[in-house]
């Protein structure tokens, strides 16, 4: 059976999507230590993007049932710094998140 253009386009789209899923956590891993994001302005919980991902400065205030036990910004694969109370985050570029915060984008640190 011959492949149609639609089949080829669908396969290409799936490959690009799969690459994106792999690249996002790797991006956090590769940029974490070199970011130097300690002086960034703090992300507000009222920020539109923060609200969309249910970000909270203190993970104990996360909506019930959404957060896995032990999930914090400081052990998220998307946090950009290894230390400091306020750290950069791959999802909220240009802003600092609290090390004890959390959002729905949390990914286990590898
Ligand atoms: Fe950023 Fe959310 Fe991870 Fe915190 S939990 S570091 S806000 S992606």
PDB file of C-alpha atoms and ligand atoms in Angstrom:
ATOM      1  CA  UNK A   1       0.000   0.000   0.000  1.00  0.00           C
ATOM      2  CA  UNK A   2       1.423   3.370  -0.985  1.00  0.00           C
ATOM      3  CA  UNK A   3       1.878   6.131   1.600  1.00  0.00           C
ATOM      4  CA  UNK A   4      -0.203   9.204   1.031  1.00  0.00           C
ATOM      5  CA  UNK A   5       1.023  12.740   1.655  1.00  0.00           C
ATOM      6  CA  UNK A   6      -1.314  12.832   4.659  1.00  0.00           C
ATOM      7  CA  UNK A   7       0.370   9.747   6.155  1.00  0.00           C
ATOM      8  CA  UNK A   8       3.837  11.262   5.666  1.00  0.00           C
ATOM      9  CA  UNK A   9       2.749  14.598   7.162  1.00  0.00           C
ATOM     10  CA  UNK A  10       1.176  12.821  10.135  1.00  0.00           C
ATOM     11  CA  UNK A  11       4.377  10.844  10.776  1.00  0.00           C
ATOM     12  CA  UNK A  12       6.476  14.013  10.552  1.00  0.00           C
ATOM     13  CA  UNK A  13       4.183  15.801  13.002  1.00  0.00           C
ATOM     14  CA  UNK A  14       4.397  12.904  15.480  1.00  0.00           C
ATOM     15  CA  UNK A  15       8.217  12.914  15.289  1.00  0.00           C
ATOM     16  CA  UNK A  16       8.375  16.661  15.960  1.00  0.00           C
ATOM     17  CA  UNK A  17       5.952  16.324  18.896  1.00  0.00           C
ATOM     18  CA  UNK A  18       7.971  13.450  20.389  1.00  0.00           C
ATOM     19  CA  UNK A  19      11.202  15.451  20.063  1.00  0.00           C
ATOM     20  CA  UNK A  20       9.567  18.367  21.889  1.00  0.00           C
ATOM     21  CA  UNK A  21       8.471  16.152  24.778  1.00  0.00           C
ATOM     22  CA  UNK A  22      12.069  14.950  25.203  1.00  0.00           C
ATOM     23  CA  UNK A  23      13.665  18.369  24.665  1.00  0.00           C
ATOM     24  CA  UNK A  24      11.725  20.286  27.338  1.00  0.00           C
ATOM     25  CA  UNK A  25      13.105  18.386  30.368  1.00  0.00           C
ATOM     26  CA  UNK A  26      16.575  18.267  28.795  1.00  0.00           C
ATOM     27  CA  UNK A  27      16.480  22.036  28.348  1.00  0.00           C
ATOM     28  CA  UNK A  28      16.047  22.423  32.086  1.00  0.00           C
ATOM     29  CA  UNK A  29      18.860  20.002  32.791  1.00  0.00           C
ATOM     30  CA  UNK A  30      21.303  21.691  30.432  1.00  0.00           C
ATOM     31  CA  UNK A  31      20.652  25.261  31.555  1.00  0.00           C
ATOM     32  CA  UNK A  32      20.163  24.707  35.296  1.00  0.00           C
ATOM     33  CA  UNK A  33      23.610  25.416  36.657  1.00  0.00           C
ATOM     34  CA  UNK A  34      24.646  28.173  34.269  1.00  0.00           C
ATOM     35  CA  UNK A  35      21.571  30.323  34.527  1.00  0.00           C
ATOM     36  CA  UNK A  36      22.579  32.733  37.315  1.00  0.00           C
ATOM     37  CA  UNK A  37      18.991  33.813  37.840  1.00  0.00           C
ATOM     38  CA  UNK A  38      19.147  34.909  41.488  1.00  0.00           C
ATOM     39  CA  UNK A  39      18.384  38.568  40.730  1.00  0.00           C
ATOM     40  CA  UNK A  40      15.259  37.992  38.679  1.00  0.00           C
ATOM     41  CA  UNK A  41      11.995  39.623  39.786  1.00  0.00           C
ATOM     42  CA  UNK A  42       9.746  37.247  41.690  1.00  0.00           C
ATOM     43  CA  UNK A  43       6.874  35.606  39.883  1.00  0.00           C
ATOM     44  CA  UNK A  44       3.552  36.801  41.254  1.00  0.00           C
ATOM     45  CA  UNK A  45       0.921  34.203  42.065  1.00  0.00           C
ATOM     46  CA  UNK A  46      -1.488  36.598  40.341  1.00  0.00           C
ATOM     47  CA  UNK A  47       0.499  36.504  37.099  1.00  0.00           C
ATOM     48  CA  UNK A  48      -1.699  35.212  34.276  1.00  0.00           C
ATOM     49  CA  UNK A  49       0.673  32.360  33.348  1.00  0.00           C
ATOM     50  CA  UNK A  50       1.209  31.510  37.029  1.00  0.00           C
ATOM     51  CA  UNK A  51      -2.539  31.234  37.584  1.00  0.00           C
ATOM     52  CA  UNK A  52      -2.903  29.081  34.472  1.00  0.00           C
ATOM     53  CA  UNK A  53      -0.456  26.571  35.988  1.00  0.00           C
ATOM     54  CA  UNK A  54      -1.732  26.965  39.574  1.00  0.00           C
ATOM     55  CA  UNK A  55       1.672  28.254  40.758  1.00  0.00           C
ATOM     56  CA  UNK A  56       1.991  28.909  44.508  1.00  0.00           C
ATOM     57  CA  UNK A  57       5.000  30.238  46.452  1.00  0.00           C
ATOM     58  CA  UNK A  58       4.431  27.616  49.147  1.00  0.00           C
ATOM     59  CA  UNK A  59       3.530  24.133  47.913  1.00  0.00           C
ATOM     60  CA  UNK A  60       1.387  23.429  50.991  1.00  0.00           C
ATOM     61  CA  UNK A  61      -1.082  25.927  49.505  1.00  0.00           C
ATOM     62  CA  UNK A  62      -1.422  23.975  46.238  1.00  0.00           C
ATOM     63  CA  UNK A  63      -4.940  22.954  45.289  1.00  0.00           C
ATOM     64  CA  UNK A  64      -5.890  19.689  46.969  1.00  0.00           C
ATOM     65  CA  UNK A  65      -5.253  16.600  44.887  1.00  0.00           C
ATOM     66  CA  UNK A  66      -3.201  18.295  42.183  1.00  0.00           C
ATOM     67  CA  UNK A  67       0.288  18.071  43.671  1.00  0.00           C
ATOM     68  CA  UNK A  68       2.277  14.882  44.248  1.00  0.00           C
ATOM     69  CA  UNK A  69       3.768  14.530  47.733  1.00  0.00           C
ATOM     70  CA  UNK A  70       7.252  16.008  47.865  1.00  0.00           C
ATOM     71  CA  UNK A  71       6.919  17.910  44.590  1.00  0.00           C
ATOM     72  CA  UNK A  72       8.599  21.308  44.984  1.00  0.00           C
ATOM     73  CA  UNK A  73      10.239  23.798  42.666  1.00  0.00           C
ATOM     74  CA  UNK A  74      13.639  22.914  44.120  1.00  0.00           C
ATOM     75  CA  UNK A  75      13.324  19.291  42.960  1.00  0.00           C
ATOM     76  CA  UNK A  76      11.690  20.104  39.622  1.00  0.00           C
ATOM     77  CA  UNK A  77      13.608  19.420  36.450  1.00  0.00           C
ATOM     78  CA  UNK A  78      12.614  22.823  35.069  1.00  0.00           C
ATOM     79  CA  UNK A  79      14.183  24.932  37.829  1.00  0.00           C
ATOM     80  CA  UNK A  80      17.276  26.750  36.557  1.00  0.00           C
ATOM     81  CA  UNK A  81      19.424  27.110  39.681  1.00  0.00           C
ATOM     82  CA  UNK A  82      20.725  24.592  42.192  1.00  0.00           C
ATOM     83  CA  UNK A  83      20.430  26.853  45.227  1.00  0.00           C
ATOM     84  CA  UNK A  84      18.772  29.965  46.552  1.00  0.00           C
ATOM     85  CA  UNK A  85      15.337  30.700  47.952  1.00  0.00           C
ATOM     86  CA  UNK A  86      14.263  32.268  44.621  1.00  0.00           C
ATOM     87  CA  UNK A  87      15.330  30.565  41.397  1.00  0.00           C
ATOM     88  CA  UNK A  88      14.750  30.834  37.683  1.00  0.00           C
ATOM     89  CA  UNK A  89      12.339  28.465  35.949  1.00  0.00           C
ATOM     90  CA  UNK A  90      12.185  27.271  32.356  1.00  0.00           C
ATOM     91  CA  UNK A  91       8.422  27.759  32.251  1.00  0.00           C
ATOM     92  CA  UNK A  92       8.425  31.288  33.668  1.00  0.00           C
ATOM     93  CA  UNK A  93      11.373  32.861  31.852  1.00  0.00           C
ATOM     94  CA  UNK A  94      12.574  36.139  33.333  1.00  0.00           C
ATOM     95  CA  UNK A  95      10.945  35.486  36.716  1.00  0.00           C
ATOM     96  CA  UNK A  96      12.062  33.727  39.886  1.00  0.00           C
ATOM     97  CA  UNK A  97      10.016  31.059  41.663  1.00  0.00           C
ATOM     98  CA  UNK A  98      10.270  30.076  45.315  1.00  0.00           C
ATOM     99  CA  UNK A  99      12.288  26.944  46.074  1.00  0.00           C
ATOM    100  CA  UNK A 100       9.341  25.644  48.143  1.00  0.00           C
ATOM    101  CA  UNK A 101       6.787  26.565  45.488  1.00  0.00           C
ATOM    102  CA  UNK A 102       5.022  24.349  42.997  1.00  0.00           C
ATOM    103  CA  UNK A 103       3.038  24.496  39.759  1.00  0.00           C
ATOM    104  CA  UNK A 104       1.197  22.022  37.544  1.00  0.00           C
ATOM    105  CA  UNK A 105       4.195  21.943  35.183  1.00  0.00           C
ATOM    106  CA  UNK A 106       6.347  20.145  37.779  1.00  0.00           C
ATOM    107  CA  UNK A 107       8.583  17.431  36.302  1.00  0.00           C
ATOM    108  CA  UNK A 108      10.616  15.078  38.485  1.00  0.00           C
ATOM    109  CA  UNK A 109      14.257  16.117  38.522  1.00  0.00           C
ATOM    110  CA  UNK A 110      16.611  13.711  36.728  1.00  0.00           C
TER     111      UNK A 110
HETATM  112 FE1  LIG B   1       8.897  25.992  37.539  1.00  0.00          FE
HETATM  113 FE2  LIG B   1       6.588  24.794  38.145  1.00  0.00          FE
HETATM  114 FE3  LIG B   1       8.888  23.435  38.233  1.00  0.00          FE
HETATM  115 FE4  LIG B   1       8.370  25.295  40.046  1.00  0.00          FE
HETATM  116  S1  LIG B   1       7.253  23.368  39.774  1.00  0.00           S
HETATM  117  S2  LIG B   1      10.308  25.018  38.971  1.00  0.00           S
HETATM  118  S3  LIG B   1       7.264  26.823  38.855  1.00  0.00           S
HETATM  119  S4  LIG B   1       7.914  24.302  36.406  1.00  0.00           S
END
